[in-house]
PDB file of C-alpha atoms in Angstrom:
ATOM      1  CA  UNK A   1     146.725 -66.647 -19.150  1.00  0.00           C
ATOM      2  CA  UNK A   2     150.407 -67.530 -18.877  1.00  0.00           C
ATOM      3  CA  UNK A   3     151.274 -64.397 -17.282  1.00  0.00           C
ATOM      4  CA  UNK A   4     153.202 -64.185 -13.933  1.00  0.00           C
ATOM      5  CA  UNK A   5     152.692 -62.000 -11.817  1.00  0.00           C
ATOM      6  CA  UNK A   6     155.277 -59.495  -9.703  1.00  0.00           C
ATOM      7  CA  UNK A   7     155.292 -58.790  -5.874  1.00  0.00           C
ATOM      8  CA  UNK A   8     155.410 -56.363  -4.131  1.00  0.00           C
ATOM      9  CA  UNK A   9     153.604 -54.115  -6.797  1.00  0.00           C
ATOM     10  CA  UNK A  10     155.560 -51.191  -5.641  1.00  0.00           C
ATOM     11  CA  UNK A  11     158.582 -51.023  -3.171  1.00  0.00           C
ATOM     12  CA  UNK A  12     160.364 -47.974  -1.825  1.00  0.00           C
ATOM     13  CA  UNK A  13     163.917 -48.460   0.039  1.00  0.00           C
ATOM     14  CA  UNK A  14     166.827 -46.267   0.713  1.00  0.00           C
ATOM     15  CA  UNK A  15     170.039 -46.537  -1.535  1.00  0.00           C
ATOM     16  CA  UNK A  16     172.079 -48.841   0.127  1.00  0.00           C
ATOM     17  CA  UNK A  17     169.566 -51.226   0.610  1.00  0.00           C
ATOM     18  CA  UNK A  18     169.169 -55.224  -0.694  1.00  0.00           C
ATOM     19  CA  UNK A  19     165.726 -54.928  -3.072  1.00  0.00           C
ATOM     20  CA  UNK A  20     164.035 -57.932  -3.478  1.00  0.00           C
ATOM     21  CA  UNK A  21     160.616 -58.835  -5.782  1.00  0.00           C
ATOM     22  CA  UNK A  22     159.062 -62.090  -6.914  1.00  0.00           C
ATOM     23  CA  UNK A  23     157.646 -63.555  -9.535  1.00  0.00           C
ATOM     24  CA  UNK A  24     155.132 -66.380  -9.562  1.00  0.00           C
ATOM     25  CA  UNK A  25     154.207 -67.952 -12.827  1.00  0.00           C
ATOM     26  CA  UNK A  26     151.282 -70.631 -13.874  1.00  0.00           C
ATOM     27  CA  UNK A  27     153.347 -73.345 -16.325  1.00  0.00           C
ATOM     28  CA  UNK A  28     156.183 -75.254 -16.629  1.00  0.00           C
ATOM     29  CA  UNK A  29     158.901 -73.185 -18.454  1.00  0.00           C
ATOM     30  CA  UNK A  30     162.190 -73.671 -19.813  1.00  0.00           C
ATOM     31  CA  UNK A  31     163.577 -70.101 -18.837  1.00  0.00           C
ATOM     32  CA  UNK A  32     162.327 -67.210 -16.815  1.00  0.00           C
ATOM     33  CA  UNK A  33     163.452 -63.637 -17.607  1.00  0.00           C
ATOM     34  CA  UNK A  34     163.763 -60.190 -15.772  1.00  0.00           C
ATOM     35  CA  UNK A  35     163.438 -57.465 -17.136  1.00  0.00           C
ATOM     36  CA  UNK A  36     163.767 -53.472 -16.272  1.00  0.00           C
ATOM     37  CA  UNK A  37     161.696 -50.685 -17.105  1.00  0.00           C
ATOM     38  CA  UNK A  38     162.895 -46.988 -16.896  1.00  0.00           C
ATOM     39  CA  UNK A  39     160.222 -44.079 -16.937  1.00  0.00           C
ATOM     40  CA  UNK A  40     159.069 -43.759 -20.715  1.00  0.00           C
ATOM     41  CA  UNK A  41     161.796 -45.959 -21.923  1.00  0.00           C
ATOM     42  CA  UNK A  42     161.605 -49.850 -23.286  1.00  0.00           C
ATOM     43  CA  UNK A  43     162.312 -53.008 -21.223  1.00  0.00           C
ATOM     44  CA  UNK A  44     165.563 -53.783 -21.168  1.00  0.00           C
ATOM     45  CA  UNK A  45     167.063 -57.693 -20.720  1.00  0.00           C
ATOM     46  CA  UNK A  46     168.369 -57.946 -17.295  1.00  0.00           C
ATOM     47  CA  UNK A  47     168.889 -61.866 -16.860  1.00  0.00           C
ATOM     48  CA  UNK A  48     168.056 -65.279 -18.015  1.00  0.00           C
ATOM     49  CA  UNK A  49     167.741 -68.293 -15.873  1.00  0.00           C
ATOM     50  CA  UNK A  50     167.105 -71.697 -16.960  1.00  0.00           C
ATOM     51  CA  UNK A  51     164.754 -74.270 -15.871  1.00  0.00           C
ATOM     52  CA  UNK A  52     167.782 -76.121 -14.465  1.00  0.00           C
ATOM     53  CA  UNK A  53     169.413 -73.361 -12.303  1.00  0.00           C
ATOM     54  CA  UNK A  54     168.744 -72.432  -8.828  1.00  0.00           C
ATOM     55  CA  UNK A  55     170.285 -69.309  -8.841  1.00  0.00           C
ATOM     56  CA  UNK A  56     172.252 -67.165 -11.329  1.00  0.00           C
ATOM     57  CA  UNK A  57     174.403 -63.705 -10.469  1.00  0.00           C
ATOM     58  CA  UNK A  58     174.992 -60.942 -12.456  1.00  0.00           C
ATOM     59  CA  UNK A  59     177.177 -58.064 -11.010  1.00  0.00           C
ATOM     60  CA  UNK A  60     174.201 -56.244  -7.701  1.00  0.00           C
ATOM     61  CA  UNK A  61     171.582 -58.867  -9.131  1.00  0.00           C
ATOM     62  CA  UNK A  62     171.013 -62.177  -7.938  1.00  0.00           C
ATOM     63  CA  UNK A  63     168.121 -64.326  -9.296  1.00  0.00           C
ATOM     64  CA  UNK A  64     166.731 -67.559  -7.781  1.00  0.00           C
ATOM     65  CA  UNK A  65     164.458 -70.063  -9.483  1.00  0.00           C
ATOM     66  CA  UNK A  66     162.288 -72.603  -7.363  1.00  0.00           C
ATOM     67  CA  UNK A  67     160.285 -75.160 -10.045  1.00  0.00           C
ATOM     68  CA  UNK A  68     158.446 -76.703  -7.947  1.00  0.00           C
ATOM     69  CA  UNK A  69     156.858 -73.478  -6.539  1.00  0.00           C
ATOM     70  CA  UNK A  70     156.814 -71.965 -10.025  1.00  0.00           C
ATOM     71  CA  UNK A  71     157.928 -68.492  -8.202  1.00  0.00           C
ATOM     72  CA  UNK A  72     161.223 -66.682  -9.061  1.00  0.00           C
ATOM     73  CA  UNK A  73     163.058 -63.662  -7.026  1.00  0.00           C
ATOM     74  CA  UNK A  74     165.189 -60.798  -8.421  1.00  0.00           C
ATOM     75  CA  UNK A  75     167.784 -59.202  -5.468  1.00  0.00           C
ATOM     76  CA  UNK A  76     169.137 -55.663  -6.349  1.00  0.00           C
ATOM     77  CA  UNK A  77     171.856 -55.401  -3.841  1.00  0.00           C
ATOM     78  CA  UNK A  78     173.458 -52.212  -2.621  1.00  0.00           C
ATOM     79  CA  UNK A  79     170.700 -50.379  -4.457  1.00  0.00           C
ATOM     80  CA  UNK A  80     171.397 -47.079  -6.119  1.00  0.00           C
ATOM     81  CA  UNK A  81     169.402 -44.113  -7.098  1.00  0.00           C
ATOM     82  CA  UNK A  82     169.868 -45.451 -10.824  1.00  0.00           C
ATOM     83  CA  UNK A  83     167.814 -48.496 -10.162  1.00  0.00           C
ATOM     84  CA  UNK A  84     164.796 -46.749  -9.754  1.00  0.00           C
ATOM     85  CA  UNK A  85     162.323 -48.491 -12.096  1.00  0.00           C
ATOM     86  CA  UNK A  86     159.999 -50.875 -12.648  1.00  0.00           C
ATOM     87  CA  UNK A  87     160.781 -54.538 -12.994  1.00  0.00           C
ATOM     88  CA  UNK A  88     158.893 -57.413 -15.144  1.00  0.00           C
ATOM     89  CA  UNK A  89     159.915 -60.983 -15.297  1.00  0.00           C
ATOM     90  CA  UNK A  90     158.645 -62.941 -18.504  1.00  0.00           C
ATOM     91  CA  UNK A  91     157.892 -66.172 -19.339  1.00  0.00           C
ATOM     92  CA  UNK A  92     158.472 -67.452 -22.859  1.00  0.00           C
ATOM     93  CA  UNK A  93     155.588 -70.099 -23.774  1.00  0.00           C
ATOM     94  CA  UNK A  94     155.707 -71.107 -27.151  1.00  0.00           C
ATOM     95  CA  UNK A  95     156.940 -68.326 -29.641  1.00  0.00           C
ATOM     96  CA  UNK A  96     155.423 -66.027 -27.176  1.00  0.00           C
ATOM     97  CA  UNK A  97     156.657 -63.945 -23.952  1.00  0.00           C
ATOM     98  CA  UNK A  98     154.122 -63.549 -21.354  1.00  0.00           C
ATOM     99  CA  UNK A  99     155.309 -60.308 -18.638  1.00  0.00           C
ATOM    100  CA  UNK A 100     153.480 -60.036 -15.312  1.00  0.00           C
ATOM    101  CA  UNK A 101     152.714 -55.921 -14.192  1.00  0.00           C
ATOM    102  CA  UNK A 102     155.964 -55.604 -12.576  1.00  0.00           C
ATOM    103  CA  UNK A 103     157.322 -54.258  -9.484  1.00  0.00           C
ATOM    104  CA  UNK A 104     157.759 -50.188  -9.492  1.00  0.00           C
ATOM    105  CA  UNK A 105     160.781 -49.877  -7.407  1.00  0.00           C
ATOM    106  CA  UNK A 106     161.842 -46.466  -5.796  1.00  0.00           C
ATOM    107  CA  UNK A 107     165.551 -46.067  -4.513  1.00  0.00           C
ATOM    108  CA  UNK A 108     165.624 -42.692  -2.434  1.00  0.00           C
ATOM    109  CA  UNK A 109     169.049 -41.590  -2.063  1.00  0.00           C
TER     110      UNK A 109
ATOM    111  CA  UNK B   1     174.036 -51.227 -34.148  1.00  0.00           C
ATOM    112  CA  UNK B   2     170.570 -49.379 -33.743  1.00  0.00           C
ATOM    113  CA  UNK B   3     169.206 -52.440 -32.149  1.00  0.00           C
ATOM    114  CA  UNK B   4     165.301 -51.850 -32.354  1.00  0.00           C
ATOM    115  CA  UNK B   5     163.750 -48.574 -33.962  1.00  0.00           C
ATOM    116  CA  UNK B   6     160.124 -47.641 -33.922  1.00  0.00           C
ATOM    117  CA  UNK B   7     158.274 -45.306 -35.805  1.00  0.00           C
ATOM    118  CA  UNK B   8     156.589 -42.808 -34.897  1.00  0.00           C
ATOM    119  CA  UNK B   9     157.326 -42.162 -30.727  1.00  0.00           C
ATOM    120  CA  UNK B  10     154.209 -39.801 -30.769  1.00  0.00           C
ATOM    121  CA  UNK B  11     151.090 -40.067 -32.235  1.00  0.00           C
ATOM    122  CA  UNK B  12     147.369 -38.490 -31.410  1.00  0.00           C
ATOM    123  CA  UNK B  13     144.553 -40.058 -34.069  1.00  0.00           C
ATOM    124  CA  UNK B  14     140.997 -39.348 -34.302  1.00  0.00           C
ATOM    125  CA  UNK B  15     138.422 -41.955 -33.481  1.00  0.00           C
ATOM    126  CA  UNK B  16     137.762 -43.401 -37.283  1.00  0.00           C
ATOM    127  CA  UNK B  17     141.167 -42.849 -38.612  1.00  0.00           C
ATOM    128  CA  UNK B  18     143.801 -45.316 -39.622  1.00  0.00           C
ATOM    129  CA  UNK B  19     147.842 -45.582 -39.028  1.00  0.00           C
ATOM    130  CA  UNK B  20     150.642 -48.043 -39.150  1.00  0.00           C
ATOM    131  CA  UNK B  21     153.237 -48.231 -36.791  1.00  0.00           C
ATOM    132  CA  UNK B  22     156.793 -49.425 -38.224  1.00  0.00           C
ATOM    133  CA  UNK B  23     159.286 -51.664 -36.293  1.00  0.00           C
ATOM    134  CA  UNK B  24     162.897 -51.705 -37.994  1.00  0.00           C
ATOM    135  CA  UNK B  25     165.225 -54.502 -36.104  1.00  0.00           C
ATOM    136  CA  UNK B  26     168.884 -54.419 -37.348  1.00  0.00           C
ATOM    137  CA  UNK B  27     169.643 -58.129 -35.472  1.00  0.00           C
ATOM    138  CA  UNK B  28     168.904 -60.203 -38.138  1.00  0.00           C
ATOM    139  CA  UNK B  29     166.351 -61.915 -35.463  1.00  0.00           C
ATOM    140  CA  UNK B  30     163.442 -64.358 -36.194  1.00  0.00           C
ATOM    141  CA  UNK B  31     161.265 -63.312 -33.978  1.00  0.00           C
ATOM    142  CA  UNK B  32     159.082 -60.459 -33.477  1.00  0.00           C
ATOM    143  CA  UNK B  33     156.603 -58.884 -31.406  1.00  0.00           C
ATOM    144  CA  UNK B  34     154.379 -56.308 -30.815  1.00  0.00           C
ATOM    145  CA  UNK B  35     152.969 -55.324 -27.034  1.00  0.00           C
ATOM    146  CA  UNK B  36     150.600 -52.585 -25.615  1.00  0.00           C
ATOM    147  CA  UNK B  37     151.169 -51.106 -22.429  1.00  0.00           C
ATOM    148  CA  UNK B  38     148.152 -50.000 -20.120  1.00  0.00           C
ATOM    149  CA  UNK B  39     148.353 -48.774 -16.443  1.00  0.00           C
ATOM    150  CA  UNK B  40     148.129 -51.826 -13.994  1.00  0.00           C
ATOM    151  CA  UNK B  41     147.742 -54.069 -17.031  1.00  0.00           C
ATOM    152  CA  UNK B  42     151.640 -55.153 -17.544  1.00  0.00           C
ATOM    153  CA  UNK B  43     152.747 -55.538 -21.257  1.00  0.00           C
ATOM    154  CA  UNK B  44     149.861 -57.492 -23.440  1.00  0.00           C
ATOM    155  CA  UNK B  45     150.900 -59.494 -26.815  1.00  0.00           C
ATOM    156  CA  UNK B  46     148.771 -57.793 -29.689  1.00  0.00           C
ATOM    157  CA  UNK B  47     150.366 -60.308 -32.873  1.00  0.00           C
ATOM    158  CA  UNK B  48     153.676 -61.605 -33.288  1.00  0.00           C
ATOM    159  CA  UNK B  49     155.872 -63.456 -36.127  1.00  0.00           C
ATOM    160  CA  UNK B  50     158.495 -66.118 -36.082  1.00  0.00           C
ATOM    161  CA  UNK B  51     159.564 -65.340 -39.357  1.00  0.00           C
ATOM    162  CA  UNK B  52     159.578 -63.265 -42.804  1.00  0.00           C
ATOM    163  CA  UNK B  53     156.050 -63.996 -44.135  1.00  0.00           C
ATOM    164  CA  UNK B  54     154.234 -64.989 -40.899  1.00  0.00           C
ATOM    165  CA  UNK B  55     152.042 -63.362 -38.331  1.00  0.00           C
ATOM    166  CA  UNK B  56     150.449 -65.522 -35.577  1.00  0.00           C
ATOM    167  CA  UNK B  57     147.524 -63.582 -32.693  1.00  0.00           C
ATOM    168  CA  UNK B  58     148.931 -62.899 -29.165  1.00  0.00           C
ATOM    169  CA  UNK B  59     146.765 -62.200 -26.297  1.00  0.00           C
ATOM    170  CA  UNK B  60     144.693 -58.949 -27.516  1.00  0.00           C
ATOM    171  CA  UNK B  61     144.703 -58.944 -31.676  1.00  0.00           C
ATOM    172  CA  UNK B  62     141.185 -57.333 -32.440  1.00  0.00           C
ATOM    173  CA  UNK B  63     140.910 -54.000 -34.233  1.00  0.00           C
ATOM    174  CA  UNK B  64     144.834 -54.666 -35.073  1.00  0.00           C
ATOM    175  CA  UNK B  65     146.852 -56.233 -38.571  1.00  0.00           C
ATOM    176  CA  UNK B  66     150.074 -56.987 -38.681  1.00  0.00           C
ATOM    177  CA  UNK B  67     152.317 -57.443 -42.102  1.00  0.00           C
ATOM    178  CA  UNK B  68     156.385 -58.843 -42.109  1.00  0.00           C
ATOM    179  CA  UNK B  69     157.143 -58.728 -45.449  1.00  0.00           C
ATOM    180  CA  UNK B  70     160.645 -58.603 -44.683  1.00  0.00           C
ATOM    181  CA  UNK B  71     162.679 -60.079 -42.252  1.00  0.00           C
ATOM    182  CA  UNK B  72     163.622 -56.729 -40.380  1.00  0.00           C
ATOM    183  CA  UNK B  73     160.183 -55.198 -40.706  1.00  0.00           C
ATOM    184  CA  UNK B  74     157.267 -55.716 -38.590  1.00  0.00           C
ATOM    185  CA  UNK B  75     154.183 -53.321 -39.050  1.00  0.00           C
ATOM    186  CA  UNK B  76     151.244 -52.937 -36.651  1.00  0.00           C
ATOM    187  CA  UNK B  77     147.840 -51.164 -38.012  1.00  0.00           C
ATOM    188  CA  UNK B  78     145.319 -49.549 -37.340  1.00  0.00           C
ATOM    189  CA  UNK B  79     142.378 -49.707 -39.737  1.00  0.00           C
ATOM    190  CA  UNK B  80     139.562 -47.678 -37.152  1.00  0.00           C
ATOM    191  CA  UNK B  81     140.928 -46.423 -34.282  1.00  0.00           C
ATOM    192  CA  UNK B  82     139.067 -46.492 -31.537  1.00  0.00           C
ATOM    193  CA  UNK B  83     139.741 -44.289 -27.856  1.00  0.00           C
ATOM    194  CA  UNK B  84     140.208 -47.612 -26.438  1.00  0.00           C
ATOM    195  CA  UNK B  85     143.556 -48.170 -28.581  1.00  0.00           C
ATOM    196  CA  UNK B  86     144.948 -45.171 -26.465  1.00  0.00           C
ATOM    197  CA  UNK B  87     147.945 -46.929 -25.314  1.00  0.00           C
ATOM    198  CA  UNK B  88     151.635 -46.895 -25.325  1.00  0.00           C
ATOM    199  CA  UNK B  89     153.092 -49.595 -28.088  1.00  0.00           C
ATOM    200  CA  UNK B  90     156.526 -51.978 -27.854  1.00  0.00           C
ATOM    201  CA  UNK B  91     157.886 -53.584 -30.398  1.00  0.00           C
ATOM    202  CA  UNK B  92     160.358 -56.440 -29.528  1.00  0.00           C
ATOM    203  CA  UNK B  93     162.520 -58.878 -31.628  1.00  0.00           C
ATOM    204  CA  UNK B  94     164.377 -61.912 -30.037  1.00  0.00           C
ATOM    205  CA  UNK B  95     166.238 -65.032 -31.146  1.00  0.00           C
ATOM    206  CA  UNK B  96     164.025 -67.712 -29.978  1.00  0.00           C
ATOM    207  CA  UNK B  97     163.172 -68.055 -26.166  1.00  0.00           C
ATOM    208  CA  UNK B  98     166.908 -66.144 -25.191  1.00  0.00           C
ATOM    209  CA  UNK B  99     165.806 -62.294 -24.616  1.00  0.00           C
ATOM    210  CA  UNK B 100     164.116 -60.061 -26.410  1.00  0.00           C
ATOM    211  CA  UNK B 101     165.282 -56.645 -26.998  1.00  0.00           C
ATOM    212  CA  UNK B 102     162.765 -53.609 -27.254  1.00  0.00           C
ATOM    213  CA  UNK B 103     162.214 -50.369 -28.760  1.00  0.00           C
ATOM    214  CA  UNK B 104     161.634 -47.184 -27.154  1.00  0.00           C
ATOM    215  CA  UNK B 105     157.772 -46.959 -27.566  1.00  0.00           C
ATOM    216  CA  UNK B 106     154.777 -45.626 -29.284  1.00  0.00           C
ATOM    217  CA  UNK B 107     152.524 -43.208 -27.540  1.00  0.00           C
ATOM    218  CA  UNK B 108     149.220 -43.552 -29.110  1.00  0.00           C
ATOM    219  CA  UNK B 109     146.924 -41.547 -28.300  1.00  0.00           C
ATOM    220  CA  UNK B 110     143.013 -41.641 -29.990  1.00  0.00           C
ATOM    221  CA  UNK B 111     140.526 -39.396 -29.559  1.00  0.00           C
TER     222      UNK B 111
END
């Protein structure tokens, strides 16, 4: 399977707090992709970072991408109530997407 | 913009019966997908397409068909359904490798 696979499975912090989860993966990739997952909702695109990047912002979320290690991290910082979900990174292989199980994260305000 | 509409959200079938599940994408995209969702299982590729006309097996095809006749279409059935189908179904549609964008869910339930 191509499938990565999240850590910590679940995570509870207070708002305010830096969230961080990983990702570890199996093959080489050209991308890896986060996504969020709110209660009975679809995944939603959070970021995209290329095989090339070390690290990509966007606005609270910082992403980091280590090759060599094949393992990715997703930082929430400042967390808020409203990030309470659960997180998936993908891989794309092919035509295909491969998700791990994701990360339930629970910000208590 | 709609983005990525599934049909229905709710569905209970009995074990034996039959049902199609319609994916409408309004992005002009290539590619499409459908996933099932389990408990502790993450999101598993049932079939996807790459284009109007094709259908290629993901990860977990059996007891499913798939059908894109048209480029915005993407239809998942059913032909028996069995208890282990209970599930909760994603469609997805993307542009290549860049993102894919999801609808709101299925949730199948067979009994």
């Amino acid at each position: 399977s191509q499938q990565g696979e999240e850590d910590p499975q679940a995570l509870s912090i207070q708002e305010g707090e830096n969230a961080t989860m990983n990702c570890s993966y199996k093959t080489s990739i050209n991308n890896l992709q986060w996504y969020r997952q709110n209660s009975g909702r679809g995944l939603v695109h959070l970021i995209l970072i290329r095989s090339n990047e070390r690290e990509k912002h966007s606005g609270r979320l910082r992403v980091t991408l280590d090759t060599s290690k094949k393992s990715s991290s997703l930082l929430i910082t400042a967390s808020r109530a409203a990030d309470t979900a659960s997180y998936f990174c993908a891989t794309p292989w092919g035509n295909q997407f491969y998700f791990g199980t994701g990360t339930s994260l629970t910000v208590i305000p | 913009n709609a983005g990525v509409t599934q049909t229905p959200k709710f569905r209970v079938l009995k074990t034996g019966q039959s049902m199609t599940l319609l994916c409408a994408q309004d992005m002009n995209h290539e590619y499409m997908y459908w996933y099932r969702q389990d408990p502790g299982m993450g999101l598993r590729l049932i079939h996807y397409s790459v284009g109007e006309g094709t259908t290629a097996k993901g990860e977990v095809p059996d007891g499913y068909n798939v059908s894109r006749l048209k480029k915005q279409n993407f239809l998942l059935g059913l032909e028996s359904a069995a208890p282990s189908q209970t599930s909760v179904y994603f469609c997805a549609s993307s542009w290549g490798n860049s993102g894919a964008f999801f609808g709101q869910g299925t949730r199948l339930t067979v009994v």
